[in-house]
Structures are given as structure tokens and as C-alpha cells.
Coordinates of C-alpha atoms in Angstrom, one line a residue:
Chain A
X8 CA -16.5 -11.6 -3.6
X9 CA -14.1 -10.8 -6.5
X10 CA -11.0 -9.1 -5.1
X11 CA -9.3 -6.1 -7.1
X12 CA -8.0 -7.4 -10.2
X13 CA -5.4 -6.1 -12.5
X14 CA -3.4 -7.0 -15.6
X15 CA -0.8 -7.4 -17.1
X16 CA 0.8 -9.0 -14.2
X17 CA 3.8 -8.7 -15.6
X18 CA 5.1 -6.4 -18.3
X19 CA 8.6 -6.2 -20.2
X20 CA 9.6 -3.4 -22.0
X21 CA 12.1 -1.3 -24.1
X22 CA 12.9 2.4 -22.2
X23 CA 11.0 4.7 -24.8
X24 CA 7.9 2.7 -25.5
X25 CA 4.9 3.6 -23.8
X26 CA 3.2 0.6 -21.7
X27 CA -0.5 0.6 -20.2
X28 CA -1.9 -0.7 -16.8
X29 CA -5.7 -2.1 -16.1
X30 CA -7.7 -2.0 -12.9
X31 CA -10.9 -3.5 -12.0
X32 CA -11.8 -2.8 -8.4
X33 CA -14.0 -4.6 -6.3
X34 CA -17.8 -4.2 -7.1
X35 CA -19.4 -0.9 -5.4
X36 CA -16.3 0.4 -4.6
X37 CA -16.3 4.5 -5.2
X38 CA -12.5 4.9 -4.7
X39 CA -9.8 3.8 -7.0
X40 CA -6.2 4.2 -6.1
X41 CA -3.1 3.7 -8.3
X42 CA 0.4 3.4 -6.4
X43 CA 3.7 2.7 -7.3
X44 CA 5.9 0.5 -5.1
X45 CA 9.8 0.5 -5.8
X46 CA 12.0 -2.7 -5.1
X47 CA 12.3 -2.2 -1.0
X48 CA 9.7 0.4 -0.1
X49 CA 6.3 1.2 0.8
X50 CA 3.5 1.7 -1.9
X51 CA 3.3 5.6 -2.5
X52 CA 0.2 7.1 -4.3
X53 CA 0.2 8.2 -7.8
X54 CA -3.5 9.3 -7.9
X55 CA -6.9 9.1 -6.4
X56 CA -10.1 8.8 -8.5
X57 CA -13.5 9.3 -6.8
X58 CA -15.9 8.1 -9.0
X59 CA -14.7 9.0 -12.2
X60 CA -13.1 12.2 -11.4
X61 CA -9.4 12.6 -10.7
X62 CA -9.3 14.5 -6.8
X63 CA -5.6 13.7 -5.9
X64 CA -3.4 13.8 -8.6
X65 CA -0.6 15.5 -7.4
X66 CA 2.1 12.9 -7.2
X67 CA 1.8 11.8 -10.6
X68 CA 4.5 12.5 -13.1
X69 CA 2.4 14.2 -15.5
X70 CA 4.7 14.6 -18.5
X71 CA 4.9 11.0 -18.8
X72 CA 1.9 9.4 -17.1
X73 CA -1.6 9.4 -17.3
X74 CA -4.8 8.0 -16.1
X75 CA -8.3 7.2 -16.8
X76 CA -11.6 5.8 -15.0
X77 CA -14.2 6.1 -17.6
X78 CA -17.6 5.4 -15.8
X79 CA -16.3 5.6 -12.8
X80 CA -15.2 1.7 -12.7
X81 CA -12.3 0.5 -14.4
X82 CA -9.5 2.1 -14.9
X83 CA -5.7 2.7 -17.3
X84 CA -2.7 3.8 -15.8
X85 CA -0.2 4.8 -19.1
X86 CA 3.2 5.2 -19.5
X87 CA 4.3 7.2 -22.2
X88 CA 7.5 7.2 -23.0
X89 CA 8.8 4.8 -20.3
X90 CA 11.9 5.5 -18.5
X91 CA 14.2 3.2 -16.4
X92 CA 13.1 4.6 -13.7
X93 CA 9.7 3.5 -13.9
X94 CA 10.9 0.0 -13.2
X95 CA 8.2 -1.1 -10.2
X96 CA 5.3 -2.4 -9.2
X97 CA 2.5 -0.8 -10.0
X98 CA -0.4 -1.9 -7.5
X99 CA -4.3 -0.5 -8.0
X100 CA -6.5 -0.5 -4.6
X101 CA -10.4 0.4 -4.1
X102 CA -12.4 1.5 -1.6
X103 CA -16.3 2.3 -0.7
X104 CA -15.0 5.5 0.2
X105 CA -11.8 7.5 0.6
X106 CA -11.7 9.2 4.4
X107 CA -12.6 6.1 6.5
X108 CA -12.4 2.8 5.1
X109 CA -10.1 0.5 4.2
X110 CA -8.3 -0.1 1.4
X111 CA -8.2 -3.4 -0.8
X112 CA -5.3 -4.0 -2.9
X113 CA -4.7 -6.0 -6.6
X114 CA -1.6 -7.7 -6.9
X115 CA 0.2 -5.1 -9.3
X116 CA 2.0 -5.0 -12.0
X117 CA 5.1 -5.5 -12.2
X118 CA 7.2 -3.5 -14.6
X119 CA 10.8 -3.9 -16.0
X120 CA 11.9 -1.2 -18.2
X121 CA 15.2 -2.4 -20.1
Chain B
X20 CA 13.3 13.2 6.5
X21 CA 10.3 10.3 5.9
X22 CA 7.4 11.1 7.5
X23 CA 6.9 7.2 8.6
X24 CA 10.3 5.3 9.5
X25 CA 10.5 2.0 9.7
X26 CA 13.5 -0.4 9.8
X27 CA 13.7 -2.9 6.7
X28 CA 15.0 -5.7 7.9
X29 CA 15.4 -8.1 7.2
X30 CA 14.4 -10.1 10.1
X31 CA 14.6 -13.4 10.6
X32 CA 13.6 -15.8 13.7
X33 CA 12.8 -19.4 15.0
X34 CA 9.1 -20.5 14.8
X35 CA 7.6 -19.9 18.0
X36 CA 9.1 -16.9 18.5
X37 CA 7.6 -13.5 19.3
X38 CA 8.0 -11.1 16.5
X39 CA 8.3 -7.1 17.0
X40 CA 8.2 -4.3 14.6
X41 CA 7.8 -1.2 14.7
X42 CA 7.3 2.1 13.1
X43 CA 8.0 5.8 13.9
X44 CA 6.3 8.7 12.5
X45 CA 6.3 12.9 12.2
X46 CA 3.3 13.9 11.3
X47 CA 1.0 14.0 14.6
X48 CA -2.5 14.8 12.1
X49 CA -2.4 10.9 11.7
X50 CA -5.5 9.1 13.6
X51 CA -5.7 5.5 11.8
X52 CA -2.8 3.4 11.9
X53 CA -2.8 0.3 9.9
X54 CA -0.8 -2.8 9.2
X55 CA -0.5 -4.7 5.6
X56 CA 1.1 -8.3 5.3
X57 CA 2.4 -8.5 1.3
X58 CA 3.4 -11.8 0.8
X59 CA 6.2 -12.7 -2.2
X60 CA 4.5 -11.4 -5.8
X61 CA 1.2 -10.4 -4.0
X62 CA -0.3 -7.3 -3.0
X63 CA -0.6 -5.8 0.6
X64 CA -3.4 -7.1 2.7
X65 CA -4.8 -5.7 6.0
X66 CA -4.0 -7.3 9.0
X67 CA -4.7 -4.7 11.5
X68 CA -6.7 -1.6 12.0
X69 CA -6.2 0.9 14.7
X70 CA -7.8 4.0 15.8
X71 CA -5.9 6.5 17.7
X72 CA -3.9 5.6 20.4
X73 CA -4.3 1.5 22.6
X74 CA -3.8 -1.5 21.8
X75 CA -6.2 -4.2 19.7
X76 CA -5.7 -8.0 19.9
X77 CA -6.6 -10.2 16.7
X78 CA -5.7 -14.4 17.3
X79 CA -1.7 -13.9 17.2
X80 CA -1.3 -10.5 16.8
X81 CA -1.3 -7.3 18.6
X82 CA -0.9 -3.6 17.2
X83 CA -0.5 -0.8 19.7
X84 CA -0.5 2.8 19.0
X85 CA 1.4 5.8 21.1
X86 CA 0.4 8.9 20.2
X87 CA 2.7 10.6 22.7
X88 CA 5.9 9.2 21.4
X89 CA 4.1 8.7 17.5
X90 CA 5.4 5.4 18.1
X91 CA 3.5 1.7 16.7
X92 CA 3.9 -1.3 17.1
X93 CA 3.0 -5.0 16.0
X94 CA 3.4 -8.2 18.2
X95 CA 3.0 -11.7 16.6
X96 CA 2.9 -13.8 19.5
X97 CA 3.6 -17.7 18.5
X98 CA 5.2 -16.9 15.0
X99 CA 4.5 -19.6 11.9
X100 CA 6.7 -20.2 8.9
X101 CA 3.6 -18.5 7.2
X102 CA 3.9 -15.5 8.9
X103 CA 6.8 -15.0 6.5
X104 CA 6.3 -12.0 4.4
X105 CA 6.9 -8.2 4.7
X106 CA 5.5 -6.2 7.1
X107 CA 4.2 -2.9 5.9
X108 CA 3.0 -0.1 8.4
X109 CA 0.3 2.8 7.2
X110 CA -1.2 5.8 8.5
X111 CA -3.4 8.8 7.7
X112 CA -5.8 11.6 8.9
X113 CA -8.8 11.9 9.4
X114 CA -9.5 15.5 7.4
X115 CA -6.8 16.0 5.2
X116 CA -5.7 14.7 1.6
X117 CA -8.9 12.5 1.8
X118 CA -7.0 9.8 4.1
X119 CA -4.4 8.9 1.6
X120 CA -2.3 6.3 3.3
X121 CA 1.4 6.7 4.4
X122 CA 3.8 3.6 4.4
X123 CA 6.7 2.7 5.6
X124 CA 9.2 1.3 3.6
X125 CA 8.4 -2.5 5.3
X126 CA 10.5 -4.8 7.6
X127 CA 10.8 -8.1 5.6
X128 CA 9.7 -10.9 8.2
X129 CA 11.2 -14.9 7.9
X130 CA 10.3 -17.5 10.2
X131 CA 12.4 -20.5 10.0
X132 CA 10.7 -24.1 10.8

């Protein structure tokens, strides 16, 4: 079985330019997550799509960020403009569904915004 | 104040070893504790899955769960050079925020041969 994949895996940029982040998650799976993990810490969610509708958005930065799932598979993160700050990993995980089960994690993105 | 602590690291030990790590949290709505393994470039992968409070035994390794002291731990009995990796804790409820996961901030594990 296909794990969760994602690209770009790695992604260079000028601070100002806006930069864009792909997820497919594993087959079936209901629940797409997007987190972002700085150099040194835990993964910490962004947001939470069930299906193709948005139910946990409230970390996300939304003068800058966005996100889609369009038929409730695959799925952008964007960055628009980019800041220095948003120098991380950006990882994308599934699930069947949210409450119970596990997890399953892609092996992020890894942006560096110069 | 984080609601899951966990101390960084780095640790490093002999092959063979027993390995301990640990994790501290506030919040006492959490009922599944978890542990990830994220190796170099790679992205977290579940090694052990806990509900509520005891102990569960997989091969080499052993989480336990206090509830009491909101206290876990994981024991990796017989450590391998490919145990080497960080260690990431996570935790949520059962009700609220649809279980979004918790982490700690990771304990970065090395085994020397």
C-alpha cells in the first residue's frame, strides 16, 4: 500500500514569492492533515480537512496561507507571500477518520525561505 | 507554558543500552498517548499506541502511561544503532478538537556501535 506522498520535497525560495505544497494521502483515507514542523520541535497542525471541507482551521495564518482538497483527495497548501519565518518542514498526514485512528505521515517538505 | 514537555536531548548511549524518555503533560482531557520515531529527512512514524493509563509491550519497546502524575514514558530495552532517530511523543482526547494530536518538541536518540 502507497504511503502518503508529497512534493516538492524540497523547495528554495526568495522571502516575497509565494511557494505551493502537494499532498496525496493514502487511498480511502477521509482525513487530511497539514502541519508545520520547525527545526527542533514537534509537528503542530495547521489545518484539518474532512473530506473536502475545512473543520479545523484555526491555527493557520490566514493572511498568508491557504489550503485546498478539491474532491476530497488531494490537496495544496500555498504560501503567499512567503516570510522567513515560514522556513520548515511542512509534513501532510491522513487518516480513515479523525477521533480514533491513527495518523500516517508524508515525508514533508522542506522549505527554506532566503 | 507547553501543554506537552519533553526534554530534547540530545541523548546519546552505547548499543545495548536501555533507553528512557519521557514526556510530561497539562492537559488531563488527553486519553491516547502515542509515540512517533522520525528518522533524519523522513517523516514521523508510529511506534506505539496507548490507551489511557498501563503499560503495552511491542518486541524492544515499552510505553507506559500515568494518568495520575500525566506522566509517559518509553523504554527501548536492548538499543540498536538503528534505533537512532528522534523520539516524538503525542497525545489527544477523545471528544474535543476532533483528536488533533499534541507533540512534544522530541528527544533526539543516538546509539553508538
Amino acid at each position: 500500500e502507497a504511503g502518503v506522498v508529497q512534493s516538492p520535497r524540497y523547495k528554495i525560495i526568495e522571502k516575497k514569492q509565494p511557494v505551493a505544497f502537494w499532498c496525496n494521502p493514502i487511498s480511502g483515507h477521509n482525513t487530511l492533515y497539514w502541519y508545520r514542523q520547525n527545526l527542533g520541535q514537534g509537528p503542530e497542525l495547521l489545518i484539518r480537512y474532512e473530506n473536502e471541507e475545512a473543520v479545523d482551521d484555526s491555527q493557520l495564518p490566514k493572511d498568508r496561507f491557504s489550503a485546498e482538497r478539491l474532491k476530497g483527495v488531494d490537496s495544496t497548501l500555498k504560501i503567499q507571500p512567503a516570510e522567513l519565518g515560514d522556513s520548515a518542514v511542512y509534513l501532510c498526514a491522513s487518516s480513515f477518520r479523525a477521533r480514533t485512528d491513527t495518523q500516517y505521515f508524508g515525508p514533508g517538505t522542506r522549505l527554506t525561505v532566503l | 507554558q507547553k501543554e506537552v514537555e519533553q526534554d530534547p536531548g540530545p541523548l546519546s548511549v552505547p548499543e545495548g543500552a536501555i533507553v528512557s524518555l519521557n514526556c510530561t503533560y497539562s492537559n488531563s482531557a488527553f486519553q491516547y498517548f502515542m509515540w512517533y520515531r522520525q528518522y533524519s529527512r523522513k517523516g514521523p512514524e508510529l511506534l506505539m499506541y496507548t490507551y489511557s493509563s498501563g503499560n503495552k509491550e511491542d518486541g524492544r519497546f515499552t510505553a507506559q502511561v500515568d494518568k495520575s502524575s500525566k506522566y509517559i514514558s518509553l523504554f527501548i530495552r536492548d538499543s540498536q544503532p538503528s534505533d537512532s532517530a528522534t523520539y516524538l511523543c503525542a497525545m489527544r482526547g477523545i471528544y474535543n478538537q476532533g483528536g488533533k494530536l499534541i507533540f512534544g518538541q522530541g528527544t533526539e536518540l543516538s546509539v553508538k556501535p
